[in-house]
Amino acid sequence: MSSYPRRTAGVLLASVTALLAAGIPAASAATPTPKPSAPKPSTSKAPASKAPAPKAPAPAPDPHATVAVLDLDAGGTAPVVQGEDRAYDTASIVKVDILAALLLKAQDEHRGLTDEERGHAEPMIRRSDNASADALWKEIGRAPGLAAANKRLGLTSTTGGPDGRWGLTRTTASDQIRLLRAVFDDSAASPLTSGSRAYVRTLMSEVLPEQSWGVSAVNAAGTELKNGWLQRSTTGLWDVNSIGEVTLGGHRCLVAVLSDGSASMDDGVSLVEHTARTAVA
């Protein structure tokens, strides 16, 4: 779940006073015709039009990316990080986090997901449906609910987006590896039950083909992923991200690539895929 100047010209208006000459009757023809008096200068000023301040030029593209990789079959617990492990906007990759929070909520209530919850969860992951994410964001309690779930999931550097703007949640590549471990690493302690983990994995393996870019570019034998893309209204530049598990050369690897500052979505996808291939290789 998922996202372009105007000039006004002022016109000065001037008023003109027309001088009217009155007609003179025949009986008073000898009377000199009075001269019209000169018009008095106007003391009023036409309103000056204010041109809007020039709009600041759009910032030049300034793409950056960070990637974190954890080889689950190498026995390590800390990912290898390339790039500055700073916070980026999540865009739609936060939908995996929203789903994990929803599953924890259901577990706490000793129940499975309702038909309505499944009706939102499945399109939210499979086709990155934003309306479904809106509904589940409210269901989990928005940013405070996400924060409570993330504390249990081991995330330490993720901040939920304001109000309904879940796509502006901020996270780091390392935190996304922590989330992926809670879903994919069977050797790690996780607050998610085996059934909840299997449900998330299944949905991440069923993402629509047109959205199966990103970490899948490493040409792995198997990939479960979720991507995110968002054009920032303040800059016009793109956030593009991809997270998931890939299996390559018999090794299962968790991969999280976060990026921002690309001129277009296509540029962002190319950056993410190149970064993923380089890091996993």
C-alpha positions as a printed NumPy array, in Angstrom:
array([[  0.   ,   0.   ,   0.   ],
       [  1.562,   2.324,  -2.184],
       [  2.53 ,   7.154,  -4.245],
       [  2.456,  18.395, -10.312],
       [  2.887,  27.188, -11.791],
       [  0.774,  29.85 , -12.645],
       [  1.249,  33.469, -13.485],
       [ -1.099,  36.361, -12.946],
       [ -0.737,  39.788, -14.436],
       [ -2.244,  42.791, -12.885],
       [ -3.976,  45.424, -14.966],
       [ -4.034,  49.071, -13.876],
       [ -7.42 ,  50.691, -14.397],
       [ -7.725,  54.451, -15.124],
       [-10.959,  56.384, -14.923],
       [-11.67 ,  59.117, -17.471],
       [-14.13 ,  61.967, -16.717],
       [-16.216,  62.967, -19.748],
       [-16.98 ,  66.705, -20.172],
       [-20.493,  67.411, -21.329],
       [-21.391,  70.735, -23.063],
       [-24.973,  71.922, -22.449],
       [-27.038,  73.301, -25.421],
       [-27.823,  77.165, -25.344],
       [-31.348,  78.445, -26.186],
       [-31.739,  81.174, -29.021],
       [-32.819,  83.966, -26.583],
       [-29.494,  83.857, -24.857],
       [-27.353,  83.544, -27.955],
       [-25.46 ,  86.689, -27.016],
       [-24.439,  85.255, -23.74 ],
       [-20.959,  83.817, -23.956],
       [-20.876,  80.106, -23.677],
       [-19.144,  79.165, -20.439],
       [-16.004,  77.124, -20.797],
       [-16.066,  73.793, -19.122],
       [-13.893,  73.638, -16.057],
       [-10.862,  71.401, -16.153],
       [-11.325,  68.126, -14.305],
       [ -9.781,  67.921, -10.881],
       [ -6.907,  65.481, -10.656],
       [ -7.932,  62.23 ,  -9.068],
       [ -6.491,  61.52 ,  -5.653],
       [ -7.469,  57.834,  -5.646],
       [ -4.971,  55.144,  -6.58 ],
       [ -5.745,  52.047,  -8.559],
       [ -5.122,  48.941,  -6.504],
       [ -1.766,  47.391,  -7.23 ],
       [ -1.96 ,  43.75 ,  -8.184],
       [  0.278,  41.382,  -6.24 ],
       [  1.987,  38.704,  -8.249],
       [  2.435,  35.465,  -6.304],
       [  5.891,  34.664,  -5.053],
       [  7.714,  32.481,  -7.551],
       [  7.392,  28.783,  -6.765],
       [ 10.577,  27.16 ,  -5.621],
       [ 12.026,  24.913,  -8.322],
       [ 11.577,  21.194,  -7.82 ],
       [ 14.614,  19.634,  -6.177],
       [ 16.952,  17.705,  -8.398],
       [ 16.825,  13.917,  -8.052],
       [ 19.111,  12.708,  -5.288],
       [ 18.668,   8.927,  -5.067],
       [ 19.888,   7.016,  -2.038],
       [ 19.451,   3.394,  -1.042],
       [ 20.226,   1.195,   1.936],
       [ 20.138,  -2.594,   1.878],
       [ 20.247,  -5.108,   4.715],
       [ 20.768,  -8.83 ,   4.126],
       [ 20.603, -11.708,   6.606],
       [ 21.577, -15.226,   5.512],
       [ 19.343, -17.48 ,   7.621],
       [ 21.42 , -20.55 ,   6.791],
       [ 24.679, -18.967,   7.939],
       [ 23.614, -18.9  ,  11.581],
       [ 23.935, -15.147,  12.072],
       [ 21.407, -12.864,  13.705],
       [ 22.659,  -9.423,  12.624],
       [ 22.203,  -8.359,   8.995],
       [ 24.941,  -7.033,   6.757],
       [ 24.011,  -3.432,   5.962],
       [ 25.259,  -1.445,   2.984],
       [ 24.548,   2.278,   2.987],
       [ 23.495,   4.54 ,   5.845],
       [ 21.016,   2.667,   8.041],
       [ 18.756,   5.688,   8.436],
       [ 14.988,   6.063,   8.401],
       [ 13.068,   6.063,   5.117],
       [  9.353,   6.325,   4.316],
       [  7.885,   2.845,   4.151],
       [  5.225,   3.409,   1.484],
       [  3.382,   0.088,   1.062],
       [  5.935,  -2.237,   2.646],
       [  4.322,  -1.193,   5.95 ],
       [  1.399,  -3.41 ,   4.97 ],
       [  3.362,  -6.447,   6.162],
       [  3.793,  -4.729,   9.529],
       [  0.078,  -3.856,   9.634],
       [ -0.804,  -7.49 ,   8.959],
       [  1.551,  -8.702,  11.685],
       [ -0.057,  -6.266,  14.143],
       [ -3.528,  -7.496,  13.129],
       [ -2.525, -11.126,  13.677],
       [ -1.103, -10.309,  17.115],
       [ -4.381,  -8.604,  17.996],
       [ -6.359, -11.675,  16.949],
       [ -4.007, -13.961,  18.869],
       [ -4.441, -11.867,  22.015],
       [ -8.202, -12.268,  21.644],
       [ -7.784, -16.065,  21.183],
       [ -9.367, -16.129,  17.752],
       [ -8.575, -16.336,  14.073],
       [ -9.092, -13.505,  11.637],
       [-12.704, -12.735,  10.801],
       [-13.958, -13.005,   7.226],
       [-13.942,  -9.216,   7.028],
       [-10.345,  -9.015,   8.256],
       [ -9.242, -11.64 ,   5.756],
       [-11.178,  -9.758,   3.098],
       [ -8.902,  -6.78 ,   3.755],
       [ -5.641,  -8.574,   4.573],
       [ -5.424, -10.63 ,   1.402],
       [ -5.844,  -7.841,  -1.201],
       [ -3.697,  -5.559,   0.964],
       [ -0.707,  -7.856,   0.462],
       [ -1.457,  -9.586,  -2.838],
       [ -2.313,  -6.462,  -4.839],
       [ -1.299,  -3.72 ,  -2.396],
       [ -4.87 ,  -2.461,  -2.021],
       [ -4.84 ,   0.874,  -0.202],
       [ -8.487,   0.894,   0.89 ],
       [ -7.886,  -2.399,   2.668],
       [ -4.812,  -0.944,   4.36 ],
       [ -6.906,   2.054,   5.492],
       [ -9.397,  -0.279,   7.138],
       [ -6.804,  -2.414,   8.908],
       [ -4.76 ,   0.631,   9.976],
       [ -7.826,   1.744,  11.909],
       [ -8.441,  -1.802,  13.156],
       [ -4.98 ,  -2.07 ,  14.762],
       [ -5.233,   1.381,  16.37 ],
       [ -3.197,   3.369,  13.838],
       [  0.326,   4.481,  14.826],
       [ -0.017,   3.69 ,  18.574],
       [ -1.266,   0.195,  17.763],
       [  1.582,  -0.353,  15.318],
       [  4.091,   0.842,  17.918],
       [  2.743,  -1.597,  20.507],
       [  2.966,  -4.497,  18.06 ],
       [  6.448,  -3.512,  16.919],
       [  7.716,  -3.515,  20.472],
       [  6.714,  -7.171,  20.676],
       [  8.157,  -7.915,  17.236],
       [ 11.535,  -6.437,  18.196],
       [ 11.481,  -3.364,  15.976],
       [ 13.31 ,  -0.402,  17.506],
       [ 13.487,   2.281,  14.786],
       [ 10.039,   2.392,  13.193],
       [  7.576,   5.251,  13.724],
       [  3.983,   5.051,  12.498],
       [  2.709,   7.647,  10.055],
       [  0.459,  10.483,  11.296],
       [ -3.321,  10.074,  11.286],
       [ -4.373,   7.892,   8.359],
       [ -1.111,   8.251,   6.448],
       [  0.314,   4.81 ,   7.102],
       [  2.557,   5.138,   4.012],
       [  4.546,   7.839,   5.808],
       [  5.594,   5.409,   8.515],
       [  9.371,   5.694,   8.896],
       [ 11.648,   2.677,   9.227],
       [ 15.2  ,   1.436,   8.728],
       [ 16.51 ,  -1.496,   6.716],
       [ 17.671,  -3.196,   9.916],
       [ 14.209,  -2.897,  11.433],
       [ 12.68 ,  -4.462,   8.346],
       [ 15.019,  -7.448,   8.781],
       [ 13.749,  -7.741,  12.372],
       [ 10.195,  -7.833,  11.057],
       [ 11.092, -10.415,   8.416],
       [ 12.793, -12.595,  11.038],
       [  9.584, -12.597,  13.074],
       [  7.825, -13.978,   9.98 ],
       [ 10.42 , -16.187,   8.234],
       [ 13.076, -17.253,  10.741],
       [ 11.802, -20.43 ,  12.375],
       [ 14.853, -20.549,  14.644],
       [ 14.085, -17.155,  16.188],
       [ 11.604, -16.454,  18.949],
       [  8.567, -14.691,  17.563],
       [  5.33 , -13.461,  19.128],
       [  3.554, -14.691,  15.984],
       [  2.26 , -18.247,  16.055],
       [  3.35 , -20.711,  13.387],
       [ -0.083, -20.352,  11.79 ],
       [  0.186, -16.563,  11.679],
       [  3.659, -16.754,  10.181],
       [  2.533, -19.206,   7.532],
       [ -0.371, -16.919,   6.612],
       [  1.933, -13.916,   6.059],
       [  4.386, -16.016,   4.036],
       [  1.627, -17.377,   1.834],
       [  0.281, -13.931,   0.987],
       [  3.785, -12.617,   0.266],
       [  4.29 , -15.504,  -2.166],
       [  1.086, -14.575,  -4.028],
       [  1.821, -10.946,  -4.931],
       [  0.551, -10.017,  -8.397],
       [  3.118, -10.661, -11.17 ],
       [  3.265,  -6.966, -12.119],
       [  4.301,  -6.152,  -8.546],
       [  6.906,  -8.931,  -8.296],
       [  9.922,  -6.713,  -8.855],
       [ 12.517,  -5.582,  -6.317],
       [ 14.293,  -8.247,  -4.258],
       [ 13.13 , -10.885,  -6.763],
       [ 15.702,  -9.436,  -9.211],
       [ 18.396, -11.58 ,  -7.587],
       [ 16.959, -14.433,  -9.708],
       [ 16.298, -16.57 ,  -6.666],
       [ 14.565, -19.92 ,  -6.882],
       [ 11.875, -18.774,  -4.472],
       [ 10.769, -15.32 ,  -3.398],
       [  8.176, -13.987,  -0.966],
       [  8.063, -10.209,  -1.038],
       [  6.216,  -6.939,  -0.58 ],
       [  7.087,  -3.746,  -2.42 ],
       [  6.258,  -0.108,  -1.787],
       [  6.288,   3.002,  -3.953],
       [  5.277,   6.582,  -3.221],
       [  5.766,   9.917,  -4.97 ],
       [  6.225,  12.631,  -2.361],
       [  3.965,  15.635,  -2.98 ],
       [  6.497,  17.999,  -1.395],
       [  9.328,  17.168,  -3.802],
       [  7.892,  15.132,  -6.671],
       [ 10.585,  12.53 ,  -6.001],
       [  9.955,   8.833,  -5.383],
       [ 10.344,   6.462,  -2.45 ],
       [ 10.713,   2.875,  -3.693],
       [ 11.244,  -0.109,  -1.382],
       [ 11.274,  -3.906,  -1.438],
       [ 11.444,  -6.496,   1.355],
       [ 11.237, -10.261,   1.454],
       [ 12.885, -13.655,   1.571],
       [ 14.831, -15.086,  -1.367],
       [ 16.424, -18.507,  -1.749],
       [ 19.647, -18.493,  -3.71 ],
       [ 22.238, -21.252,  -3.957],
       [ 20.505, -23.196,  -1.208],
       [ 20.609, -20.231,   1.172],
       [ 17.522, -18.473,   2.443],
       [ 18.232, -14.756,   2.722],
       [ 16.135, -11.98 ,   4.171],
       [ 16.566,  -8.797,   2.133],
       [ 15.325,  -5.25 ,   2.747],
       [ 16.091,  -2.441,   0.284],
       [ 14.883,   1.087,   1.098],
       [ 15.372,   4.072,  -1.206],
       [ 14.31 ,   7.667,  -1.775],
       [ 15.036,  10.643,  -4.033],
       [ 14.514,   8.968,  -7.422],
       [ 13.207,  11.033, -10.342],
       [ 10.626,   8.408, -11.311],
       [  9.226,   5.12 , -10.124],
       [ 11.098,   3.292, -12.886],
       [ 14.368,   4.847, -11.736],
       [ 13.584,   3.803,  -8.173],
       [ 12.805,   0.218,  -9.187],
       [ 16.092,   0.026, -11.126],
       [ 17.989,   1.351,  -8.117],
       [ 16.34 ,  -1.132,  -5.738],
       [ 16.931,  -4.113,  -8.013],
       [ 20.565,  -3.219,  -8.697],
       [ 21.152,  -2.735,  -4.971],
       [ 19.528,  -6.086,  -4.131],
       [ 21.497,  -7.992,  -6.76 ],
       [ 24.786,  -6.458,  -5.672],
       [ 24.187,  -7.094,  -1.983],
       [ 23.027, -10.718,  -2.29 ],
       [ 25.769, -11.612,  -4.787]])
